[in-house]
PDB file of C-alpha atoms in Angstrom:
ATOM      1  CA  MET A   1     -10.994  15.800  18.857  1.00  0.00           C
ATOM      2  CA  SER A   2      -7.865  17.888  18.205  1.00  0.00           C
ATOM      3  CA  TYR A   3      -9.599  20.744  16.450  1.00  0.00           C
ATOM      4  CA  ALA A   4     -12.010  21.096  19.339  1.00  0.00           C
ATOM      5  CA  ARG A   5      -9.164  21.164  21.826  1.00  0.00           C
ATOM      6  CA  SER A   6      -7.315  23.757  19.786  1.00  0.00           C
ATOM      7  CA  ILE A   7     -10.300  26.077  20.094  1.00  0.00           C
ATOM      8  CA  VAL A   8     -11.318  25.428  23.676  1.00  0.00           C
ATOM      9  CA  LEU A   9      -7.764  25.821  24.943  1.00  0.00           C
ATOM     10  CA  VAL A  10      -7.493  29.341  23.529  1.00  0.00           C
ATOM     11  CA  VAL A  11      -7.240  31.875  26.336  1.00  0.00           C
ATOM     12  CA  PHE A  12     -10.108  34.292  25.841  1.00  0.00           C
ATOM     13  CA  ALA A  13      -8.164  37.476  26.482  1.00  0.00           C
ATOM     14  CA  VAL A  14      -9.135  39.897  29.212  1.00  0.00           C
ATOM     15  CA  ILE A  15      -9.248  42.672  26.662  1.00  0.00           C
ATOM     16  CA  LEU A  16     -12.216  40.983  24.988  1.00  0.00           C
ATOM     17  CA  SER A  17     -14.165  40.816  28.220  1.00  0.00           C
ATOM     18  CA  ALA A  18     -13.415  44.464  28.836  1.00  0.00           C
ATOM     19  CA  CYS A  19     -14.821  45.331  25.436  1.00  0.00           C
ATOM     20  CA  ALA A  20     -17.922  43.238  26.108  1.00  0.00           C
ATOM     21  CA  GLY A  21     -18.425  45.066  29.385  1.00  0.00           C
ATOM     22  CA  ARG A  22     -18.754  48.422  27.688  1.00  0.00           C
ATOM     23  CA  ALA A  23     -22.278  47.674  26.448  1.00  0.00           C
ATOM     24  CA  THR A  24     -24.962  48.165  29.078  1.00  0.00           C
ATOM     25  CA  ASP A  25     -27.994  47.137  27.026  1.00  0.00           C
ATOM     26  CA  PRO A  26     -28.384  43.310  27.394  1.00  0.00           C
ATOM     27  CA  GLU A  27     -29.079  42.763  23.705  1.00  0.00           C
ATOM     28  CA  ALA A  28     -26.204  44.964  22.617  1.00  0.00           C
ATOM     29  CA  GLN A  29     -23.922  43.308  25.157  1.00  0.00           C
ATOM     30  CA  MET A  30     -24.817  39.842  23.836  1.00  0.00           C
ATOM     31  CA  LYS A  31     -24.107  40.920  20.264  1.00  0.00           C
ATOM     32  CA  ARG A  32     -20.702  42.113  21.392  1.00  0.00           C
ATOM     33  CA  ILE A  33     -19.991  38.867  23.236  1.00  0.00           C
ATOM     34  CA  ASP A  34     -20.990  36.855  20.149  1.00  0.00           C
ATOM     35  CA  ALA A  35     -18.733  39.028  17.967  1.00  0.00           C
ATOM     36  CA  ASP A  36     -15.814  38.439  20.346  1.00  0.00           C
ATOM     37  CA  PHE A  37     -16.556  34.704  20.463  1.00  0.00           C
ATOM     38  CA  ARG A  38     -16.561  34.543  16.654  1.00  0.00           C
ATOM     39  CA  PHE A  39     -13.408  36.651  16.384  1.00  0.00           C
ATOM     40  CA  VAL A  40     -11.318  34.424  18.652  1.00  0.00           C
ATOM     41  CA  ASN A  41     -12.466  31.189  17.001  1.00  0.00           C
ATOM     42  CA  LYS A  42     -12.001  32.592  13.485  1.00  0.00           C
ATOM     43  CA  LEU A  43      -8.485  33.708  14.412  1.00  0.00           C
ATOM     44  CA  THR A  44      -7.603  30.298  15.836  1.00  0.00           C
ATOM     45  CA  CYS A  45      -8.966  28.489  12.787  1.00  0.00           C
ATOM     46  CA  SER A  46      -7.203  30.836  10.348  1.00  0.00           C
ATOM     47  CA  ILE A  47      -3.842  30.280  12.018  1.00  0.00           C
ATOM     48  CA  ARG A  48      -4.209  26.507  11.694  1.00  0.00           C
ATOM     49  CA  ASN A  49      -5.810  26.553   8.236  1.00  0.00           C
ATOM     50  CA  LYS A  50      -4.137  29.198   6.105  1.00  0.00           C
ATOM     51  CA  GLU A  51      -5.858  30.355   2.907  1.00  0.00           C
ATOM     52  CA  ASN A  52      -9.113  28.755   4.036  1.00  0.00           C
ATOM     53  CA  ASP A  53     -11.272  31.710   4.993  1.00  0.00           C
ATOM     54  CA  GLU A  54     -14.453  30.111   3.640  1.00  0.00           C
ATOM     55  CA  PHE A  55     -13.884  26.933   5.633  1.00  0.00           C
ATOM     56  CA  CYS A  56     -13.148  28.858   8.849  1.00  0.00           C
ATOM     57  CA  SER A  57     -16.172  31.119   8.369  1.00  0.00           C
ATOM     58  CA  CYS A  58     -18.367  28.044   7.991  1.00  0.00           C
ATOM     59  CA  GLN A  59     -17.064  26.465  11.187  1.00  0.00           C
ATOM     60  CA  VAL A  60     -17.430  29.709  13.149  1.00  0.00           C
ATOM     61  CA  ASP A  61     -21.013  30.118  11.896  1.00  0.00           C
ATOM     62  CA  VAL A  62     -21.858  26.630  13.163  1.00  0.00           C
ATOM     63  CA  LEU A  63     -20.168  27.215  16.535  1.00  0.00           C
ATOM     64  CA  SER A  64     -21.896  30.544  17.004  1.00  0.00           C
ATOM     65  CA  GLU A  65     -25.265  28.986  16.250  1.00  0.00           C
ATOM     66  CA  VAL A  66     -24.980  25.934  18.505  1.00  0.00           C
ATOM     67  CA  THR A  67     -23.184  27.481  21.494  1.00  0.00           C
ATOM     68  CA  PRO A  68     -25.586  28.832  24.159  1.00  0.00           C
ATOM     69  CA  ASP A  69     -25.283  32.523  25.005  1.00  0.00           C
ATOM     70  CA  GLY A  70     -24.450  31.726  28.609  1.00  0.00           C
ATOM     71  CA  LEU A  71     -21.506  29.577  27.564  1.00  0.00           C
ATOM     72  CA  LYS A  72     -20.245  32.218  25.142  1.00  0.00           C
ATOM     73  CA  ARG A  73     -20.394  34.744  27.976  1.00  0.00           C
ATOM     74  CA  LYS A  74     -18.332  32.511  30.291  1.00  0.00           C
ATOM     75  CA  LEU A  75     -15.727  31.854  27.602  1.00  0.00           C
ATOM     76  CA  VAL A  76     -15.370  35.482  26.531  1.00  0.00           C
ATOM     77  CA  ARG A  77     -15.155  36.715  30.121  1.00  0.00           C
ATOM     78  CA  GLY A  78     -12.292  34.368  30.852  1.00  0.00           C
ATOM     79  CA  ARG A  79     -14.233  31.887  33.007  1.00  0.00           C
ATOM     80  CA  ALA A  80     -13.188  29.108  30.702  1.00  0.00           C
ATOM     81  CA  SER A  81     -11.978  26.321  33.013  1.00  0.00           C
ATOM     82  CA  SER A  82     -15.257  24.380  33.042  1.00  0.00           C
ATOM     83  CA  ALA A  83     -16.676  26.063  29.939  1.00  0.00           C
ATOM     84  CA  GLN A  84     -13.971  24.456  27.796  1.00  0.00           C
ATOM     85  CA  TYR A  85     -15.387  21.007  28.438  1.00  0.00           C
ATOM     86  CA  GLU A  86     -18.915  22.207  27.705  1.00  0.00           C
ATOM     87  CA  LEU A  87     -17.806  23.619  24.371  1.00  0.00           C
ATOM     88  CA  ALA A  88     -15.929  20.407  23.554  1.00  0.00           C
ATOM     89  CA  GLU A  89     -19.107  18.394  24.161  1.00  0.00           C
ATOM     90  CA  ILE A  90     -21.103  20.739  21.952  1.00  0.00           C
ATOM     91  CA  MET A  91     -18.545  20.328  19.178  1.00  0.00           C
ATOM     92  CA  VAL A  92     -18.700  16.549  19.423  1.00  0.00           C
ATOM     93  CA  GLU A  93     -22.502  16.674  19.295  1.00  0.00           C
ATOM     94  CA  ASN A  94     -22.306  18.820  16.169  1.00  0.00           C
ATOM     95  CA  SER A  95     -19.316  17.117  14.573  1.00  0.00           C
ATOM     96  CA  ASP A  96     -21.283  16.228  11.430  1.00  0.00           C
ATOM     97  CA  ARG A  97     -22.111  19.877  10.765  1.00  0.00           C
ATOM     98  CA  LEU A  98     -18.545  20.965  11.487  1.00  0.00           C
ATOM     99  CA  GLU A  99     -17.242  18.197   9.238  1.00  0.00           C
ATOM    100  CA  ALA A 100     -19.533  19.388   6.435  1.00  0.00           C
ATOM    101  CA  CYS A 101     -17.550  22.629   6.396  1.00  0.00           C
ATOM    102  CA  LYS A 102     -14.676  20.587   4.934  1.00  0.00           C
ATOM    103  CA  ALA A 103     -16.522  20.871   1.628  1.00  0.00           C
ATOM    104  CA  ASN A 104     -15.124  24.409   1.544  1.00  0.00           C
ATOM    105  CA  TYR A 105     -11.541  23.365   2.295  1.00  0.00           C
ATOM    106  CA  SER A 106      -8.961  24.483  -0.265  1.00  0.00           C
ATOM    107  CA  SER A 107      -5.793  22.569  -1.147  1.00  0.00           C
ATOM    108  CA  LYS A 108      -3.780  25.737  -1.852  1.00  0.00           C
ATOM    109  CA  SER A 109      -1.786  25.810   1.367  1.00  0.00           C
ATOM    110  CA  LEU A 110      -1.256  22.033   1.280  1.00  0.00           C
ATOM    111  CA  LEU A 111       0.100  22.229  -2.258  1.00  0.00           C
ATOM    112  CA  LYS A 112       2.461  25.057  -1.381  1.00  0.00           C
ATOM    113  CA  ALA A 113       3.977  22.859   1.306  1.00  0.00           C
ATOM    114  CA  GLU A 114       4.294  19.938  -1.126  1.00  0.00           C
ATOM    115  CA  PRO A 115       5.583  21.141  -4.546  1.00  0.00           C
ATOM    116  CA  GLU A 116       5.952  18.834  -7.536  1.00  0.00           C
ATOM    117  CA  SER A 117       8.597  16.208  -6.850  1.00  0.00           C
ATOM    118  CA  ASN A 118      11.114  14.817  -9.303  1.00  0.00           C
ATOM    119  CA  ALA A 119       9.269  11.477  -9.293  1.00  0.00           C
ATOM    120  CA  LEU A 120       5.978  13.146 -10.252  1.00  0.00           C
ATOM    121  CA  HIS A 121       7.709  15.223 -12.923  1.00  0.00           C
ATOM    122  CA  GLN A 122       9.160  12.077 -14.498  1.00  0.00           C
ATOM    123  CA  VAL A 123       5.782  10.307 -14.469  1.00  0.00           C
ATOM    124  CA  LEU A 124       4.066  13.225 -16.210  1.00  0.00           C
ATOM    125  CA  ILE A 125       6.720  13.188 -18.936  1.00  0.00           C
ATOM    126  CA  LYS A 126       6.902   9.408 -19.359  1.00  0.00           C
ATOM    127  CA  TYR A 127       3.140   8.866 -19.596  1.00  0.00           C
ATOM    128  CA  LYS A 128       2.231  12.185 -21.234  1.00  0.00           C
ATOM    129  CA  ASP A 129      -0.297  10.727 -23.701  1.00  0.00           C
ATOM    130  CA  LYS A 130      -1.579   7.958 -21.447  1.00  0.00           C
ATOM    131  CA  ILE A 131      -2.859   9.977 -18.476  1.00  0.00           C
ATOM    132  CA  LEU A 132      -6.499   9.878 -17.415  1.00  0.00           C
ATOM    133  CA  ALA A 133      -8.296  13.237 -17.563  1.00  0.00           C
ATOM    134  CA  PRO A 134     -11.799  14.178 -16.343  1.00  0.00           C
ATOM    135  CA  GLY A 135     -14.337  12.644 -18.719  1.00  0.00           C
ATOM    136  CA  ASP A 136     -12.121   9.706 -19.669  1.00  0.00           C
ATOM    137  CA  GLU A 137     -13.626   7.655 -16.822  1.00  0.00           C
ATOM    138  CA  GLN A 138     -16.851   7.407 -18.829  1.00  0.00           C
ATOM    139  CA  GLU A 139     -15.151   5.075 -21.300  1.00  0.00           C
ATOM    140  CA  PHE A 140     -13.189   2.515 -19.278  1.00  0.00           C
ATOM    141  CA  ASP A 141     -12.252  -0.497 -21.354  1.00  0.00           C
ATOM    142  CA  HIS A 142      -9.942  -3.012 -19.682  1.00  0.00           C
ATOM    143  CA  SER A 143     -10.310  -5.590 -22.461  1.00  0.00           C
ATOM    144  CA  HIS A 144      -6.752  -4.986 -23.656  1.00  0.00           C
ATOM    145  CA  LEU A 145      -5.409  -6.342 -20.339  1.00  0.00           C
ATOM    146  CA  SER A 146      -4.482 -10.015 -20.520  1.00  0.00           C
ATOM    147  CA  LEU A 147      -3.610 -12.625 -17.911  1.00  0.00           C
ATOM    148  CA  GLY A 148      -0.075 -12.128 -16.681  1.00  0.00           C
ATOM    149  CA  HIS A 149      -0.221  -8.321 -16.826  1.00  0.00           C
ATOM    150  CA  ARG A 150       2.186  -6.942 -14.209  1.00  0.00           C
ATOM    151  CA  TYR A 151       1.363  -3.991 -11.981  1.00  0.00           C
ATOM    152  CA  ILE A 152       4.226  -2.794  -9.782  1.00  0.00           C
ATOM    153  CA  LEU A 153       4.248   0.183  -7.411  1.00  0.00           C
ATOM    154  CA  GLN A 154       7.273   1.314  -5.425  1.00  0.00           C
ATOM    155  CA  ASN A 155       7.411   3.829  -2.604  1.00  0.00           C
ATOM    156  CA  GLN A 156       9.972   6.506  -3.416  1.00  0.00           C
ATOM    157  CA  ILE A 157      10.371   7.588   0.224  1.00  0.00           C
ATOM    158  CA  ALA A 158      13.385   5.809   1.711  1.00  0.00           C
ATOM    159  CA  ASP A 159      13.406   4.482   5.268  1.00  0.00           C
ATOM    160  CA  THR A 160      15.706   5.730   8.042  1.00  0.00           C
ATOM    161  CA  GLU A 161      18.522   3.611   6.594  1.00  0.00           C
ATOM    162  CA  GLY A 162      18.105   5.144   3.153  1.00  0.00           C
ATOM    163  CA  LYS A 163      16.576   1.996   1.654  1.00  0.00           C
ATOM    164  CA  LEU A 164      13.461   1.718  -0.477  1.00  0.00           C
ATOM    165  CA  SER A 165      10.771  -0.698   0.682  1.00  0.00           C
ATOM    166  CA  VAL A 166       9.883  -3.884  -1.176  1.00  0.00           C
ATOM    167  CA  PRO A 167       7.573  -2.892  -4.068  1.00  0.00           C
ATOM    168  CA  LEU A 168       3.938  -3.907  -4.375  1.00  0.00           C
ATOM    169  CA  ASN A 169       4.005  -6.520  -7.110  1.00  0.00           C
ATOM    170  CA  ALA A 170       0.659  -7.597  -8.582  1.00  0.00           C
ATOM    171  CA  THR A 171      -0.147  -9.894 -11.502  1.00  0.00           C
ATOM    172  CA  LEU A 172      -3.452 -10.271 -13.348  1.00  0.00           C
ATOM    173  CA  THR A 173      -4.527 -13.856 -12.651  1.00  0.00           C
ATOM    174  CA  LYS A 174      -8.287 -13.891 -13.204  1.00  0.00           C
ATOM    175  CA  ILE A 175     -10.844 -12.092 -15.385  1.00  0.00           C
ATOM    176  CA  GLU A 176     -14.524 -12.338 -14.570  1.00  0.00           C
ATOM    177  CA  GLY A 177     -16.817 -10.072 -16.529  1.00  0.00           C
ATOM    178  CA  ALA A 178     -15.763  -6.470 -15.941  1.00  0.00           C
ATOM    179  CA  ALA A 179     -13.651  -7.425 -12.899  1.00  0.00           C
ATOM    180  CA  PHE A 180      -9.898  -7.956 -13.316  1.00  0.00           C
ATOM    181  CA  TYR A 181      -8.377  -9.838 -10.376  1.00  0.00           C
ATOM    182  CA  TYR A 182      -4.765  -9.483  -9.326  1.00  0.00           C
ATOM    183  CA  SER A 183      -2.645 -11.689  -7.111  1.00  0.00           C
ATOM    184  CA  VAL A 184      -0.194  -9.800  -4.923  1.00  0.00           C
ATOM    185  CA  TYR A 185       3.374 -10.879  -4.256  1.00  0.00           C
ATOM    186  CA  VAL A 186       5.150  -9.323  -1.275  1.00  0.00           C
ATOM    187  CA  GLY A 187       8.323  -9.886   0.722  1.00  0.00           C
ATOM    188  CA  GLU A 188      11.658 -11.336  -0.227  1.00  0.00           C
ATOM    189  CA  GLU A 189      10.181 -14.820  -0.679  1.00  0.00           C
ATOM    190  CA  ASP A 190       7.484 -13.513  -3.037  1.00  0.00           C
ATOM    191  CA  LYS A 191       4.652 -15.001  -1.005  1.00  0.00           C
ATOM    192  CA  ALA A 192       1.525 -14.959  -3.115  1.00  0.00           C
ATOM    193  CA  TYR A 193      -1.912 -13.735  -2.051  1.00  0.00           C
ATOM    194  CA  GLU A 194      -4.141 -14.974  -4.845  1.00  0.00           C
ATOM    195  CA  ASN A 195      -6.861 -12.793  -6.345  1.00  0.00           C
ATOM    196  CA  VAL A 196      -6.988 -10.425  -3.363  1.00  0.00           C
ATOM    197  CA  ILE A 197      -7.570  -7.181  -5.270  1.00  0.00           C
ATOM    198  CA  ALA A 198      -9.571  -6.368  -8.366  1.00  0.00           C
ATOM    199  CA  TRP A 199     -10.010  -3.459 -10.743  1.00  0.00           C
ATOM    200  CA  LYS A 200     -13.465  -2.794 -12.119  1.00  0.00           C
ATOM    201  CA  ASN A 201     -14.432   0.284 -14.113  1.00  0.00           C
ATOM    202  CA  GLY A 202     -11.319   2.092 -12.930  1.00  0.00           C
ATOM    203  CA  VAL A 203     -11.933   1.482  -9.227  1.00  0.00           C
ATOM    204  CA  LEU A 204      -9.792  -0.685  -6.951  1.00  0.00           C
ATOM    205  CA  TYR A 205     -11.530  -3.288  -4.769  1.00  0.00           C
ATOM    206  CA  ARG A 206     -10.387  -5.803  -2.208  1.00  0.00           C
ATOM    207  CA  VAL A 207     -11.887  -9.239  -2.506  1.00  0.00           C
ATOM    208  CA  GLY A 208     -13.880 -10.439   0.509  1.00  0.00           C
ATOM    209  CA  LYS A 209     -13.824 -13.977   1.869  1.00  0.00           C
ATOM    210  CA  GLY A 210     -17.048 -14.733   0.050  1.00  0.00           C
ATOM    211  CA  GLY A 211     -15.718 -13.307  -3.182  1.00  0.00           C
ATOM    212  CA  ASP A 212     -17.632 -10.029  -2.886  1.00  0.00           C
ATOM    213  CA  LEU A 213     -15.905  -6.864  -4.056  1.00  0.00           C
ATOM    214  CA  ILE A 214     -15.386  -4.207  -1.372  1.00  0.00           C
ATOM    215  CA  PRO A 215     -14.161  -0.721  -2.336  1.00  0.00           C
ATOM    216  CA  TYR A 216     -10.514  -0.471  -1.281  1.00  0.00           C
ATOM    217  CA  TYR A 217     -10.958   3.136  -0.176  1.00  0.00           C
ATOM    218  CA  SER A 218     -13.997   4.543   1.611  1.00  0.00           C
ATOM    219  CA  ASP A 219     -14.019   7.516  -0.761  1.00  0.00           C
ATOM    220  CA  SER A 220     -13.928   5.373  -3.919  1.00  0.00           C
ATOM    221  CA  ALA A 221     -17.302   6.715  -5.060  1.00  0.00           C
ATOM    222  CA  CYS A 222     -15.680  10.169  -5.267  1.00  0.00           C
ATOM    223  CA  LYS A 223     -12.536   9.047  -7.075  1.00  0.00           C
ATOM    224  CA  PHE A 224     -13.321  10.765 -10.388  1.00  0.00           C
ATOM    225  CA  VAL A 225     -15.632  13.533  -9.173  1.00  0.00           C
ATOM    226  CA  ILE A 226     -14.276  17.042  -9.670  1.00  0.00           C
ATOM    227  CA  GLY A 227     -15.320  19.482  -6.942  1.00  0.00           C
ATOM    228  CA  VAL A 228     -16.999  18.618  -3.648  1.00  0.00           C
ATOM    229  CA  CYS A 229     -18.212  15.057  -3.132  1.00  0.00           C
ATOM    230  CA  GLU A 230     -19.816  13.469  -0.062  1.00  0.00           C
ATOM    231  CA  TYR A 231     -19.073   9.881   0.944  1.00  0.00           C
ATOM    232  CA  LYS A 232     -19.484   7.611   3.969  1.00  0.00           C
ATOM    233  CA  ASP A 233     -16.464   6.462   5.921  1.00  0.00           C
ATOM    234  CA  TYR A 234     -16.121   2.927   7.307  1.00  0.00           C
ATOM    235  CA  ARG A 235     -18.198   3.924  10.345  1.00  0.00           C
ATOM    236  CA  GLY A 236     -20.995   5.335   8.204  1.00  0.00           C
ATOM    237  CA  LYS A 237     -20.184   8.978   8.974  1.00  0.00           C
ATOM    238  CA  SER A 238     -20.501  11.575   6.231  1.00  0.00           C
ATOM    239  CA  ARG A 239     -17.184  12.895   4.960  1.00  0.00           C
ATOM    240  CA  TYR A 240     -16.328  15.332   2.206  1.00  0.00           C
ATOM    241  CA  VAL A 241     -13.573  15.500  -0.353  1.00  0.00           C
ATOM    242  CA  ASN A 242     -12.773  18.367  -2.682  1.00  0.00           C
ATOM    243  CA  THR A 243     -11.001  17.267  -5.870  1.00  0.00           C
ATOM    244  CA  GLU A 244      -9.185  19.378  -8.436  1.00  0.00           C
ATOM    245  CA  TYR A 245      -7.506  18.351 -11.672  1.00  0.00           C
ATOM    246  CA  ILE A 246      -4.275  20.283 -12.198  1.00  0.00           C
ATOM    247  CA  ASN A 247      -2.060  19.574 -15.213  1.00  0.00           C
ATOM    248  CA  GLY A 248      -2.608  15.819 -15.246  1.00  0.00           C
ATOM    249  CA  VAL A 249      -2.749  15.428 -11.467  1.00  0.00           C
ATOM    250  CA  TRP A 250      -5.886  14.652  -9.451  1.00  0.00           C
ATOM    251  CA  VAL A 251      -5.485  16.643  -6.218  1.00  0.00           C
ATOM    252  CA  ARG A 252      -7.669  15.871  -3.210  1.00  0.00           C
ATOM    253  CA  ASN A 253      -7.775  16.845   0.419  1.00  0.00           C
ATOM    254  CA  LEU A 254      -9.436  14.561   2.924  1.00  0.00           C
ATOM    255  CA  LYS A 255      -9.702  14.212   6.675  1.00  0.00           C
ATOM    256  CA  GLY A 256      -6.401  13.156   8.158  1.00  0.00           C
ATOM    257  CA  VAL A 257      -5.355  12.294  11.701  1.00  0.00           C
ATOM    258  CA  GLY A 258      -7.019  14.508  14.321  1.00  0.00           C
ATOM    259  CA  SER A 259      -7.401  18.027  12.950  1.00  0.00           C
ATOM    260  CA  LYS A 260      -4.904  17.420  10.156  1.00  0.00           C
ATOM    261  CA  GLN A 261      -5.953  17.377   6.532  1.00  0.00           C
ATOM    262  CA  ARG A 262      -4.605  14.689   4.219  1.00  0.00           C
ATOM    263  CA  LEU A 263      -3.253  15.706   0.827  1.00  0.00           C
ATOM    264  CA  VAL A 264      -3.503  13.166  -1.983  1.00  0.00           C
ATOM    265  CA  LYS A 265      -1.998  13.723  -5.422  1.00  0.00           C
ATOM    266  CA  GLU A 266      -2.602  11.008  -8.022  1.00  0.00           C
ATOM    267  CA  VAL A 267      -1.939  10.352 -11.676  1.00  0.00           C
ATOM    268  CA  PHE A 268      -3.888   7.543 -13.351  1.00  0.00           C
ATOM    269  CA  ASP A 269      -3.479   5.683 -16.619  1.00  0.00           C
ATOM    270  CA  LYS A 270      -6.429   5.284 -18.981  1.00  0.00           C
ATOM    271  CA  ASP A 271      -7.526   2.211 -16.990  1.00  0.00           C
ATOM    272  CA  GLY A 272      -7.836   4.270 -13.810  1.00  0.00           C
ATOM    273  CA  MET A 273      -4.843   2.480 -12.328  1.00  0.00           C
ATOM    274  CA  ILE A 274      -2.240   4.412 -10.357  1.00  0.00           C
ATOM    275  CA  LEU A 275       0.827   5.763 -12.108  1.00  0.00           C
ATOM    276  CA  TYR A 276       1.683   8.014  -9.185  1.00  0.00           C
ATOM    277  CA  GLN A 277       0.287   8.567  -5.699  1.00  0.00           C
ATOM    278  CA  LEU A 278       1.416  10.966  -2.988  1.00  0.00           C
ATOM    279  CA  ASN A 279      -0.348  10.635   0.354  1.00  0.00           C
ATOM    280  CA  LYS A 280       0.641  13.107   3.053  1.00  0.00           C
ATOM    281  CA  SER A 281      -0.764  13.810   6.521  1.00  0.00           C
ATOM    282  CA  LEU A 282       1.422  13.275   9.578  1.00  0.00           C
ATOM    283  CA  GLY A 283       3.625  10.985   7.515  1.00  0.00           C
ATOM    284  CA  LYS A 284       4.097  10.616   3.776  1.00  0.00           C
ATOM    285  CA  TRP A 285       4.428   8.005   1.073  1.00  0.00           C
ATOM    286  CA  GLU A 286       4.983   8.470  -2.652  1.00  0.00           C
ATOM    287  CA  TYR A 287       4.248   5.500  -4.899  1.00  0.00           C
ATOM    288  CA  VAL A 288       5.288   5.349  -8.537  1.00  0.00           C
ATOM    289  CA  ARG A 289       4.422   2.770 -11.195  1.00  0.00           C
ATOM    290  CA  VAL A 290       7.594   1.029 -12.274  1.00  0.00           C
ATOM    291  CA  ASP A 291       8.533  -1.925 -14.425  1.00  0.00           C
ATOM    292  CA  GLU A 292      10.839  -4.794 -13.561  1.00  0.00           C
ATOM    293  CA  ALA A 293      13.786  -3.129 -15.282  1.00  0.00           C
ATOM    294  CA  ASN A 294      13.353   0.094 -13.340  1.00  0.00           C
ATOM    295  CA  LEU A 295      12.500  -0.507  -9.699  1.00  0.00           C
ATOM    296  CA  SER A 296      14.271   2.621  -8.474  1.00  0.00           C
ATOM    297  CA  LEU A 297      12.866   5.452 -10.573  1.00  0.00           C
ATOM    298  CA  SER A 298      13.795   8.006  -7.921  1.00  0.00           C
ATOM    299  CA  GLU A 299      17.482   7.126  -8.222  1.00  0.00           C
ATOM    300  CA  LYS A 300      17.635   7.968 -11.940  1.00  0.00           C
TER     301      LYS A 300
END
């Protein structure tokens, strides 16, 4: 748990223990120790999560509540060698409550580090009148899609050799009620995987062996929810996503690898299908909808 380690490895400065030692009344001394404990953890969180004061305050409130006074005293007074492990265990035990603080996480700092790209700019211009906005998801109608409809996405991030990857190439091959099934063609030999994904009411599903539809993303239930939305990950743990709609772009931040947040920026057509998707955590990909005549939008 990287976030836990980042906190427990902080050296609780001697100056804090000196301040705590000034109070002689036990109750007053404990209040001072708790204040110092909160200060150090708030500082650590704020450094790692800029412009997220509300999120950091929430996490510090939880830590202050669940950490025993004796452990706080050991940490603040610099006796942290064994206390670090105790605090780490407490954080693991209360991971659900700490995770719930993510509902307060803002995308501001993430967006500053990832300004609008040329590919996104082109998509917003090209599909200006065909972009899904909040409220449009109440009226999904895929009936205009016919068998043979092509759906191609290409990653605009080149590999180390400067080459773009083979695009995701999908073709509508089956319609069953409100479900529209696509076969996917990948690789140089165009190997076909028949009816492996499906779109239904604007949501992408993968097709199980028994034909059942399984949400492609664990947070699919939150796809079109503006604001904070709770969902269950693949292990059944509660997670939170905070979604904003900014000038045609659905902006979300989710749990990434370790303590990292994951920034997702998406533009959808009126069918809820991706026109653009940026996904950034430790790495990054940037998919753009293209047609057969324009498989290198980023090069234009």
